[in-house]
Amino acid sequence: MKIFSLTLAISLGLAAAPAAVAAVAPPSVEAFFENPDFSGAIISPSGKHVAAKVGAKGKRNMLAVVDLATQKIQIVAHFSDTDIANVKWVNEQRLVFDTNDRQAAQGDAMYAPGLYAVDRDGARFKQLASRRGQGFKQSSAQRDLLPWHTVMHRQAGLPESEWTYVQDLQFNGKETVSDVRLLRVNTVTGRSQLVERPGDVVAWLLDQEGRARLAYMLNKDVVEIKVRDDESAPWRTLASFKAFTPDANAMDPVAFGADNTLYVRTNRGADKASIFRLDLASGKMDDKPLITLEGFDFGGRLVMRGGKLVGVHYLQDGEGTQWFDPALQALQADVDKLLPQTVNMLDLPTDLQAQNVLVRAFSDIRPASYYVFDRSTKKLNKVGDTYSGIVPDQMGQQEQVRIVARDGQEVPTMLTLPPQKEAKKLPMVVLVHGGPYTRGTTWGWKPEVQFLASRGYAVLEPEFRGSTGYGRRHFLSGWKQWGLKMQDDIADATKWAIATGYADPQRICIAGASYGGYATLMGLVNDPGLYRCGINWVGVTDIKLLFTGHWMYRDDASETWRRYGMPELIGDPVKDAERFKATSPIEQAHRITQPLLMAYGGADLRVPLVHGTRLRDAIRSNNRQVEWVEYETEGHGFHVPANRIDFWSRVERFLDRQIGQPLEPK
């Protein structure tokens, strides 16, 4: 196979991928947490070109375009002070993209993402939106551009046109968006047109012809979905329902189809959410679902071509695809035959008869690689590897298991076992996801999980109640259960790992970020005999402080979420004050006696630094086994590679000291 990534490295004078390390030595921490040299690709509407983001250690991400007929590669855009980020084909000739400084933490950010367009040969470069504005220096020339808070719209938009859609984000004076205004912008001239809107909109959906026909609105705690028959027709209400409490009318529009059809995701009285077809003319929904995933809420993306539903990319324990078109089923089979060790997700050009298809291939032990499949020759050409320093044989295999909690409720849990070790009495890290009201795990390679597995640790990731994706009952049963049944699920999953023989009961550490950091701390409080140590980064330590905020620190919680959402999902700060005290780590600091690693960002707007400093000081009054690190300019998570590498190096040393070796028998 001809490897485009190697050609790119040579033509740009970049370092080639490192040779595989010896089997006895795991990949370095840098191999997991440096910015990837190659970070994705997209295929053009005709399938004749591929746009890719390429870079190297210490280099900025650049935008390259590959002509698949000639295999000629050309860099069409790059900057000296920032990196290419999101990229989208406008038409066969033109691309639109924005930027993101991968070397700057949140507190060091000097520029907005900006918005740019360029031809596939590098011609007609055009800046569309400013990178400077409120909080940024702005020149007079940039005042002719769209404002700095203009961002790309995720959908492709107007087919075979120089125009695309962008979003003008309106802020409410804090860090939260209160209104999203949709604009058409000509990517050659920069001319823009505001799309008529029915009021303050938080999300838009385009139909298959690129027309803005659905607006998602949020007023206090009520969602209203507005639709229109075409761009000259008046807006009308399709549905209205409560945003933060269970409502039988709730639905999530997914895609427009042909003949005035809308595909929506809803429960329709069932526990699991499915895809239903809704007729916009009559407002009636089919009685039976069109797509249902056994054991899971529907998650994924419908693949539409010519207004027709040709397939679905879905998410169960991991990603998968179901094609409804026989020709596409045969295409998938051809690719899978060539790549039998990976899950292979196909990215189709707009033209279903196009010669080339882009493939994203991955597994639990293999990071994503991108290929182009030629349908005429039935051959693959590699475009690039996202993490070139990873050796699959040194990664851990994954499986989702279903454990039963103490009250009988099923808890989906991802188990990753370290390579080349007997799966018996292993040191284990119980890794708790953040959110908490989100899907936490997906089968597939993840740097944090596989870094731990490569160091010899089993990794257990419970999808505690309150996690999404596993049905209405599982989600709702986690409401107002911080530190209670949500915490019990994590403990019960840990006890399952001990009972089945996977985990050494004397060598288990609990870890997590954000809500996962909170659960780490409450695990040390509630189950001190279960966890030998804890690792908390950017974790919540005071539930009351989530509601009140702190006079010294900004936070990014919207007033709508704080007023309507948090009381329903977390609790009422007045009525539930005693529960908040009993389940806040800051109030239980005297009970945390195990070794603890804590890391926070000084510029965090989600969980401000005061959460960490107060708890650190409270624990240290009776527990000197607290290791503390603050990354002064980082936000809610660690953006700068040097900081990620430093943090995970600390994690490696901490775990080695605490659970790396079996305890000597007394």
XYZ file of C-alpha atoms in Angstrom:
666
model
C 0.000 0.000 0.000
C 1.224 3.504 -0.737
C 1.211 5.442 2.529
C 0.242 9.085 2.103
C 1.286 9.918 5.677
C 4.876 8.906 4.878
C 4.799 11.008 1.712
C 3.503 13.956 3.721
C 6.294 13.587 6.264
C 8.966 13.560 3.558
C 7.547 16.460 1.567
C 7.193 18.657 4.647
C 10.559 17.786 6.138
C 8.908 16.305 9.226
C 10.184 13.445 11.333
C 8.982 10.027 10.234
C 6.992 7.854 12.631
C 9.192 6.348 15.345
C 10.216 2.737 15.016
C 8.378 0.219 17.171
C 9.842 0.010 20.650
C 11.071 -3.239 22.124
C 8.327 -5.518 23.370
C 9.578 -5.259 26.953
C 9.211 -1.466 27.080
C 5.764 0.130 26.835
C 5.306 3.221 24.662
C 6.443 6.434 26.303
C 4.030 8.781 28.025
C 4.608 11.178 25.105
C 3.265 8.571 22.661
C -0.118 8.809 24.402
C -0.367 12.492 25.318
C 1.531 14.519 22.708
C -0.673 16.169 20.091
C -1.084 13.641 17.248
C 0.942 14.336 14.093
C -2.115 13.417 12.038
C -5.559 14.316 13.369
C -8.122 13.299 10.790
C -9.269 13.592 7.185
C -12.437 14.266 5.172
C -13.282 13.270 1.618
C -14.557 15.720 -1.009
C -18.119 15.546 -2.424
C -16.946 13.773 -5.595
C -14.527 11.492 -3.763
C -11.597 12.752 -5.847
C -9.761 14.616 -3.077
C -9.016 14.212 0.626
C -8.314 17.064 3.031
C -6.156 16.164 6.043
C -4.734 17.896 9.116
C -1.018 17.172 9.478
C 1.743 18.350 11.781
C 4.601 17.050 13.913
C 6.024 17.501 17.384
C 6.673 21.201 17.860
C 5.010 21.985 14.518
C 1.662 23.628 13.829
C -1.223 21.660 12.317
C -1.474 22.395 8.590
C -4.221 21.739 6.060
C -3.160 19.424 3.241
C -5.164 18.291 0.207
C -4.448 15.038 -1.633
C -5.475 14.597 -5.274
C -6.382 10.906 -5.300
C -5.916 10.540 -9.063
C -2.346 11.869 -9.125
C -1.532 11.334 -5.408
C -0.172 14.875 -5.396
C -0.160 16.468 -1.936
C -0.336 20.207 -1.368
C -0.358 22.298 1.800
C -3.141 24.827 1.243
C -3.246 26.630 4.614
C -1.059 26.994 7.696
C -0.299 29.575 10.389
C 2.750 30.331 12.499
C 0.759 31.086 15.681
C -2.122 28.598 15.668
C -3.309 25.245 14.313
C -5.879 24.175 11.745
C -8.870 22.772 13.655
C -12.291 22.030 12.108
C -12.437 21.573 8.331
C -15.407 21.185 5.965
C -15.785 20.921 2.193
C -18.035 23.694 0.837
C -18.022 22.184 -2.655
C -15.576 20.178 -4.754
C -13.315 23.199 -5.164
C -13.474 24.979 -1.818
C -12.942 24.331 1.902
C -13.845 26.273 5.028
C -11.948 25.886 8.311
C -11.195 27.432 11.692
C -8.241 27.296 14.090
C -7.293 26.258 17.611
C -3.981 26.907 19.340
C -2.924 23.442 20.522
C 0.042 24.910 22.392
C -1.923 27.359 24.567
C -3.954 26.623 27.688
C -7.353 28.221 28.290
C -5.890 31.020 30.392
C -3.306 31.840 27.707
C -5.734 31.998 24.767
C -5.156 35.199 22.792
C -7.385 34.564 19.789
C -10.820 33.302 18.839
C -10.998 30.408 16.314
C -11.578 32.702 13.334
C -13.053 31.402 10.083
C -11.325 30.990 6.715
C -11.905 29.601 3.231
C -9.483 28.389 0.562
C -9.530 26.479 -2.720
C -8.178 22.948 -2.791
C -5.078 24.202 -4.659
C -4.390 26.951 -2.095
C -5.827 29.766 -4.242
C -8.399 32.406 -3.216
C -7.550 32.313 0.485
C -10.167 34.377 2.344
C -10.578 35.278 6.002
C -14.284 35.352 6.870
C -14.385 35.986 10.637
C -12.117 37.850 12.995
C -9.887 36.108 15.505
C -10.001 39.202 17.702
C -12.850 40.967 19.469
C -14.117 41.447 23.000
C -11.197 40.461 25.179
C -8.924 40.461 22.124
C -7.084 43.270 20.343
C -8.800 44.279 17.109
C -7.490 46.192 14.103
C -9.620 48.431 11.869
C -9.215 46.016 8.949
C -10.730 43.197 10.976
C -13.872 45.181 11.743
C -15.030 44.398 8.181
C -15.043 40.688 9.005
C -17.742 38.656 10.691
C -17.393 38.993 14.495
C -15.016 36.801 16.503
C -17.918 34.761 17.917
C -18.784 33.358 14.459
C -18.285 29.581 14.200
C -18.833 26.840 11.637
C -22.211 25.115 11.402
C -21.794 21.337 11.625
C -23.969 20.486 8.587
C -22.692 20.741 5.025
C -25.307 23.239 3.875
C -25.949 24.442 0.337
C -24.837 21.787 -2.211
C -22.621 22.784 -5.160
C -22.493 26.386 -3.989
C -19.886 28.885 -2.800
C -22.134 29.586 0.184
C -22.039 27.854 3.545
C -23.778 28.295 6.883
C -22.131 29.743 9.976
C -23.387 30.469 13.485
C -23.139 33.833 15.234
C -23.076 33.026 18.956
C -24.707 35.561 21.272
C -23.507 35.482 24.876
C -25.540 36.409 27.936
C -22.786 38.346 29.678
C -21.255 35.220 31.222
C -19.495 32.411 29.401
C -22.708 30.812 28.110
C -24.482 31.126 24.754
C -28.045 32.475 24.905
C -28.857 32.692 21.181
C -27.429 31.152 18.004
C -28.025 33.230 14.880
C -27.641 31.391 11.591
C -26.047 33.119 8.598
C -25.319 32.178 5.015
C -21.875 33.371 4.019
C -20.283 33.450 0.587
C -16.863 31.857 1.041
C -15.374 33.765 -1.915
C -16.657 37.303 -1.302
C -17.356 37.157 2.439
C -20.877 38.497 1.918
C -23.339 37.235 4.555
C -27.120 36.964 4.974
C -28.961 36.492 8.265
C -31.466 33.618 8.271
C -34.892 34.582 9.592
C -35.412 33.086 13.025
C -38.520 32.577 15.196
C -36.862 33.988 18.337
C -33.815 33.059 20.391
C -32.570 29.743 18.993
C -30.054 27.349 20.569
C -29.727 24.865 17.666
C -30.593 24.630 13.952
C -31.256 21.737 11.567
C -30.967 21.958 7.774
C -32.920 19.800 5.356
C -31.339 17.719 2.585
C -31.368 20.712 0.214
C -29.430 22.863 2.658
C -32.395 24.947 3.850
C -32.767 26.015 7.483
C -36.130 24.506 8.383
C -35.960 23.565 12.071
C -35.102 25.692 15.099
C -34.628 24.355 18.625
C -35.530 26.942 21.282
C -35.165 26.976 25.071
C -37.177 29.424 27.177
C -36.531 28.967 30.896
C -37.290 25.249 31.379
C -39.383 24.698 28.235
C -38.113 23.436 24.870
C -40.001 24.493 21.755
C -39.245 23.017 18.332
C -40.224 25.231 15.395
C -40.403 24.090 11.759
C -41.341 25.615 8.421
C -42.199 24.121 5.037
C -39.632 26.202 3.143
C -37.590 29.356 3.648
C -40.479 31.642 2.688
C -43.069 29.901 4.871
C -43.890 31.011 8.428
C -42.472 29.198 11.437
C -44.868 26.940 13.353
C -44.577 24.888 16.534
C -43.925 21.179 16.049
C -43.450 20.207 19.701
C -43.142 21.724 23.161
C -41.942 19.949 26.302
C -40.131 20.374 29.603
C -36.352 20.506 29.292
C -35.277 19.146 32.667
C -38.123 16.897 33.825
C -39.553 13.740 32.209
C -42.036 14.668 29.470
C -43.857 12.256 27.155
C -43.675 14.807 24.314
C -39.879 15.086 24.400
C -38.074 14.422 21.126
C -34.719 15.098 19.527
C -34.821 15.890 15.775
C -32.035 14.002 13.987
C -32.390 14.557 10.226
C -34.766 15.568 7.451
C -35.730 12.976 4.867
C -37.607 13.175 1.581
C -41.326 13.946 1.192
C -41.573 16.230 4.224
C -40.276 13.547 6.586
C -38.411 14.250 9.808
C -36.503 11.559 11.695
C -36.640 12.035 15.463
C -35.156 10.285 18.479
C -37.691 9.653 21.240
C -38.800 7.053 23.799
C -42.495 6.983 22.856
C -43.378 5.218 26.122
C -40.478 2.742 25.986
C -37.422 2.627 28.225
C -34.937 2.944 25.347
C -34.960 5.822 22.837
C -35.365 4.850 19.164
C -35.592 6.560 15.781
C -39.129 7.297 14.580
C -40.379 8.792 11.343
C -42.591 11.892 11.659
C -44.735 13.342 8.867
C -44.384 17.122 9.014
C -47.545 17.769 7.004
C -49.818 15.941 9.438
C -47.622 16.156 12.520
C -48.126 12.419 13.071
C -45.402 10.006 14.119
C -45.252 6.340 13.105
C -46.525 3.948 15.757
C -43.490 1.679 15.472
C -39.833 2.734 15.587
C -37.725 2.646 12.447
C -34.396 1.939 14.201
C -33.956 0.369 17.638
C -30.714 -0.718 19.310
C -31.095 -3.666 21.666
C -29.971 -2.716 25.176
C -29.148 0.899 24.302
C -30.750 4.231 23.528
C -30.211 5.145 19.899
C -26.962 6.991 19.453
C -25.229 7.722 16.182
C -25.893 9.341 12.832
C -28.243 8.675 9.941
C -26.569 8.540 6.521
C -28.705 10.368 3.956
C -28.039 10.615 0.234
C -30.449 12.261 -2.195
C -33.016 12.575 0.575
C -32.956 8.802 1.058
C -31.878 6.972 4.207
C -29.120 4.629 2.991
C -27.565 3.603 6.299
C -26.896 4.363 9.934
C -23.713 4.751 11.962
C -24.779 3.622 15.432
C -23.315 3.359 18.925
C -23.909 0.342 21.159
C -20.984 -0.768 23.340
C -18.930 0.539 20.410
C -19.463 2.025 16.957
C -20.936 0.093 14.052
C -22.730 0.541 10.732
C -25.854 -0.900 9.143
C -26.322 -0.227 5.432
C -29.784 -0.526 3.880
C -28.496 -0.336 0.303
C -27.178 -3.714 -1.050
C -24.346 -2.002 -2.947
C -23.165 -0.312 0.247
C -23.415 -3.594 2.147
C -21.104 -5.145 -0.452
C -18.759 -2.152 -0.193
C -18.537 -2.575 3.589
C -17.803 -6.282 3.154
C -14.964 -5.511 0.721
C -13.345 -3.099 3.185
C -13.825 -5.416 6.173
C -12.134 -8.234 4.248
C -9.018 -6.086 3.803
C -9.067 -4.799 7.411
C -10.287 -7.768 9.479
C -8.808 -6.615 12.805
C -10.589 -3.263 13.028
C -13.989 -1.640 13.049
C -14.185 0.186 9.728
C -16.378 3.277 9.489
C -17.007 4.466 5.924
C -17.277 8.160 5.048
C -19.168 8.330 1.759
C -18.772 11.154 -0.744
C -21.950 12.994 -1.712
C -21.858 11.085 -4.998
C -22.752 7.484 -4.126
C -21.157 6.287 -7.382
C -17.810 7.909 -6.571
C -14.742 5.740 -7.057
C -13.204 6.451 -3.641
C -14.445 6.100 -0.061
C -12.703 7.272 3.127
C -12.287 4.675 5.888
C -11.639 5.297 9.593
C -10.325 2.029 11.058
C -9.802 1.366 14.765
C -10.142 -1.203 17.535
C -9.718 -1.350 21.283
C -5.945 -1.809 20.865
C -5.475 0.246 17.677
C -5.865 4.037 17.485
C -7.718 5.342 14.448
C -6.043 5.141 11.053
C -7.483 6.609 7.854
C -7.511 4.913 4.451
C -8.923 5.557 0.995
C -10.617 2.546 -0.586
C -10.690 2.462 -4.395
C -13.894 0.700 -5.450
C -12.625 -0.104 -8.948
C -9.339 -1.740 -7.900
C -10.608 -2.850 -4.449
C -7.368 -1.621 -2.895
C -6.615 0.505 0.157
C -4.227 3.436 0.432
C -3.362 4.669 3.909
C -3.807 8.383 4.559
C -2.414 8.541 8.092
C -2.220 7.181 11.661
C -3.454 9.287 14.567
C -1.039 7.888 17.193
C 1.929 6.528 15.274
C 3.978 5.576 18.346
C 1.456 3.060 19.680
C 2.184 -0.683 19.414
C -1.137 -2.630 19.408
C 0.361 -5.712 21.097
C 1.182 -3.528 24.100
C -2.400 -2.317 24.526
C -5.199 -3.848 26.616
C -8.278 -5.573 25.219
C -11.714 -4.290 26.222
C -15.110 -5.785 26.914
C -18.334 -4.268 28.180
C -19.828 -6.351 30.983
C -23.120 -5.920 32.824
C -22.850 -6.179 36.597
C -25.777 -6.214 39.025
C -25.823 -3.559 41.753
C -26.944 -4.231 45.321
C -30.538 -3.194 44.555
C -30.727 -5.368 41.438
C -30.163 -2.637 38.851
C -27.859 -3.487 35.954
C -24.722 -1.357 35.601
C -22.914 -1.498 32.216
C -19.169 -1.477 32.858
C -16.162 -1.370 30.526
C -13.316 -3.670 31.542
C -9.839 -3.262 30.032
C -7.228 -5.893 30.866
C -3.495 -5.222 30.546
C -1.591 -7.046 27.796
C 0.547 -10.114 28.347
C -0.662 -10.691 31.892
C -2.797 -13.384 33.425
C -6.210 -11.850 34.145
C -6.049 -12.689 37.830
C -5.580 -10.498 40.929
C -4.376 -7.531 38.921
C -3.717 -4.040 40.246
C -6.752 -2.036 39.120
C -7.727 1.566 38.475
C -11.453 2.276 38.771
C -11.797 5.163 36.306
C -14.986 7.196 36.807
C -16.326 9.345 33.975
C -17.301 13.000 34.297
C -20.586 14.661 33.431
C -22.156 12.900 35.164
C -25.259 12.900 32.933
C -23.519 11.650 29.811
C -22.286 8.475 28.141
C -18.939 7.645 29.718
C -17.437 4.774 27.737
C -17.178 3.485 24.190
C -15.316 0.393 23.017
C -12.222 1.660 21.261
C -8.728 2.971 21.881
C -8.498 5.831 24.423
C -5.148 7.329 25.501
C -5.896 7.531 29.245
C -7.241 3.983 29.507
C -4.563 2.387 27.358
C -1.765 4.293 29.083
C -2.848 2.669 32.345
C -3.244 -0.751 30.702
C 0.214 -0.490 29.121
C 1.619 0.027 32.625
C 0.070 -3.224 33.833
C -3.191 -2.010 35.381
C -6.660 -3.356 34.733
C -9.098 -0.487 34.166
C -12.746 -0.607 35.251
C -15.162 2.090 33.996
C -18.673 1.809 35.478
C -21.603 3.484 33.719
C -23.273 4.291 37.049
C -26.958 5.234 37.123
C -27.453 8.734 35.751
C -25.255 7.893 32.749
C -27.010 8.325 29.416
C -27.333 5.859 26.561
C -28.716 2.938 28.570
C -32.384 3.801 28.838
C -34.681 6.174 30.652
C -34.785 4.179 33.889
C -30.998 4.050 34.199
C -30.769 7.801 33.584
C -33.579 8.930 35.885
C -32.542 6.655 38.748
C -29.352 8.711 39.077
C -31.150 11.994 39.736
C -30.321 13.471 43.150
C -28.009 10.543 43.863
C -24.591 12.214 44.034
C -22.604 10.310 46.650
C -25.479 7.856 47.182
C -26.716 5.209 44.718
C -24.474 6.577 41.964
C -21.553 5.975 44.308
C -22.879 2.548 45.305
C -22.844 1.484 41.644
C -19.131 2.311 41.427
C -18.402 0.380 44.620
C -20.502 -2.590 43.471
C -18.642 -2.719 40.146
C -15.361 -2.720 42.088
C -16.580 -5.562 44.323
C -17.600 -7.496 41.208
C -14.036 -7.176 39.871
C -12.718 -8.572 43.156
C -15.273 -11.400 43.312
C -14.534 -12.501 39.737
C -10.802 -12.573 40.473
C -9.751 -9.787 38.106
C -8.692 -7.332 40.822
C -6.312 -7.696 43.734
C -8.418 -6.331 46.630
C -5.297 -4.796 48.200
C -4.288 -2.886 45.045
C -7.232 -0.825 43.785
C -7.087 2.917 43.164
C -10.085 5.074 42.213
C -9.594 7.965 39.777
C -11.490 10.464 37.652
C -11.960 14.032 36.438
C -14.754 16.558 37.084
C -17.684 14.499 38.432
C -15.282 11.557 38.251
C -12.979 13.478 40.595
C -15.922 14.045 42.942
C -16.744 10.311 42.851
C -13.090 9.517 43.548
C -13.200 11.582 46.726
C -16.552 10.160 47.821
C -15.251 6.659 47.131
C -12.445 7.293 49.617
C -15.048 8.607 52.093
C -17.752 5.947 51.687
C -15.594 2.878 51.032
C -12.201 3.405 52.691
C -11.519 -0.327 52.799
C -12.111 -0.735 49.077
C -9.692 1.829 47.623
C -6.050 2.072 48.592
C -5.601 5.498 46.950
C -7.288 8.142 44.813
C -6.488 10.420 41.863
C -8.747 13.454 41.429
C -8.263 16.016 38.701
C -10.513 19.072 38.271
C -13.062 17.411 40.556
C -16.070 18.963 42.303
C -15.540 19.089 46.078
C -18.482 21.202 47.303
C -21.980 20.659 45.860
C -23.306 23.869 47.416
C -20.533 25.844 45.712
C -21.820 24.618 42.328
C -24.999 26.589 43.012
C -23.637 29.691 44.726
C -20.353 30.187 42.897
C -17.466 32.063 44.515
C -16.903 35.811 44.466
C -13.252 35.426 43.411
C -13.842 33.035 40.512
C -15.887 33.062 37.315
C -17.773 29.961 36.254
C -19.526 28.976 33.025
C -22.772 27.492 34.379
C -25.757 29.094 32.654
C -28.479 30.649 34.772
C -31.024 28.382 33.046
C -29.121 25.250 34.062
C -28.458 26.565 37.566
C -32.080 27.619 38.140
C -34.013 24.822 36.427
C -31.703 21.903 35.672
C -29.483 21.527 38.723
C -32.336 21.480 41.299
C -34.008 18.648 39.371
C -30.935 16.514 38.678
C -28.683 17.327 41.658
C -30.985 18.720 44.345
C -32.363 21.856 45.965
C -29.666 23.795 47.864
C -32.161 24.727 50.605
C -34.364 21.643 50.902
C -31.442 19.261 50.406
C -28.860 21.215 52.408
C -28.209 18.371 54.850
C -27.773 15.866 52.031
C -25.365 18.237 50.289
C -23.262 18.377 53.469
C -23.272 14.601 53.869
C -22.224 14.047 50.253
C -19.742 16.901 49.736
C -16.063 15.919 50.057
C -15.228 19.301 51.633
C -17.556 18.464 54.540
C -16.110 14.951 54.870
C -12.437 15.831 54.428
C -11.500 14.417 57.843
C -12.552 10.957 56.615
C -10.111 10.938 53.680
C -7.008 9.207 55.026
C -5.683 7.414 51.933
C -2.905 8.709 49.640
C -4.365 11.214 47.180
C -3.112 12.934 44.020
C -4.963 16.174 43.158
C -4.555 18.310 40.012
C -6.456 21.465 39.012
C -6.401 24.194 36.385
C -6.005 27.768 37.563
C -8.256 29.075 34.758
C -11.015 26.451 35.126
C -14.486 27.966 34.591
C -16.401 24.709 35.088
C -14.922 23.697 38.454
C -13.027 26.769 39.709
C -9.708 26.313 41.487
C -11.228 27.038 44.906
C -12.811 23.560 44.852
C -9.325 22.081 44.901
C -7.455 24.449 47.219
C -10.071 24.318 49.976
C -10.158 20.527 50.002
C -6.378 20.224 49.787
C -5.971 22.367 52.891
C -8.777 20.585 54.752
C -7.352 17.099 54.091
C -3.771 18.061 54.874
C -4.766 19.012 58.410
C -4.926 15.291 59.222
C -3.496 13.528 56.132
C -0.048 14.424 54.844
C -0.262 11.946 51.941
C -1.672 14.524 49.527
C 0.222 15.355 46.337
C -0.949 18.619 44.764
C -0.304 20.183 41.357
C -1.825 23.300 39.817
C -1.484 24.101 36.119
C -1.932 27.837 36.379
C -3.320 28.628 32.926
C -5.225 25.390 32.252
C -9.004 25.122 32.267
C -11.319 22.155 32.808
C -8.889 19.563 31.530
C -5.315 19.843 30.371
C -4.897 21.240 26.858
C -1.142 21.775 26.573
C 0.831 18.600 25.749
C 3.577 19.402 28.272
C 0.983 19.608 31.049
C -0.733 16.371 29.996
C 2.620 14.608 29.899
C 3.587 16.005 33.297
C 0.258 14.999 34.861
C 0.222 11.438 33.537
C 3.879 10.996 34.478
C 2.840 11.927 38.023
C -0.030 9.435 37.792
C 2.375 6.696 36.712
C 4.759 7.355 39.610
C 1.911 7.687 42.129
C 0.299 4.397 41.101
C 3.627 2.606 41.101
C 4.216 3.688 44.705
C 0.716 2.841 45.909
C -0.438 -0.273 44.028
C 2.350 -1.146 41.609
C 3.707 -4.010 43.692
C 1.866 -6.641 45.767
C 1.788 -5.926 49.483
C 4.120 -7.957 51.640
C 2.144 -10.431 53.794
C 1.992 -9.432 57.435
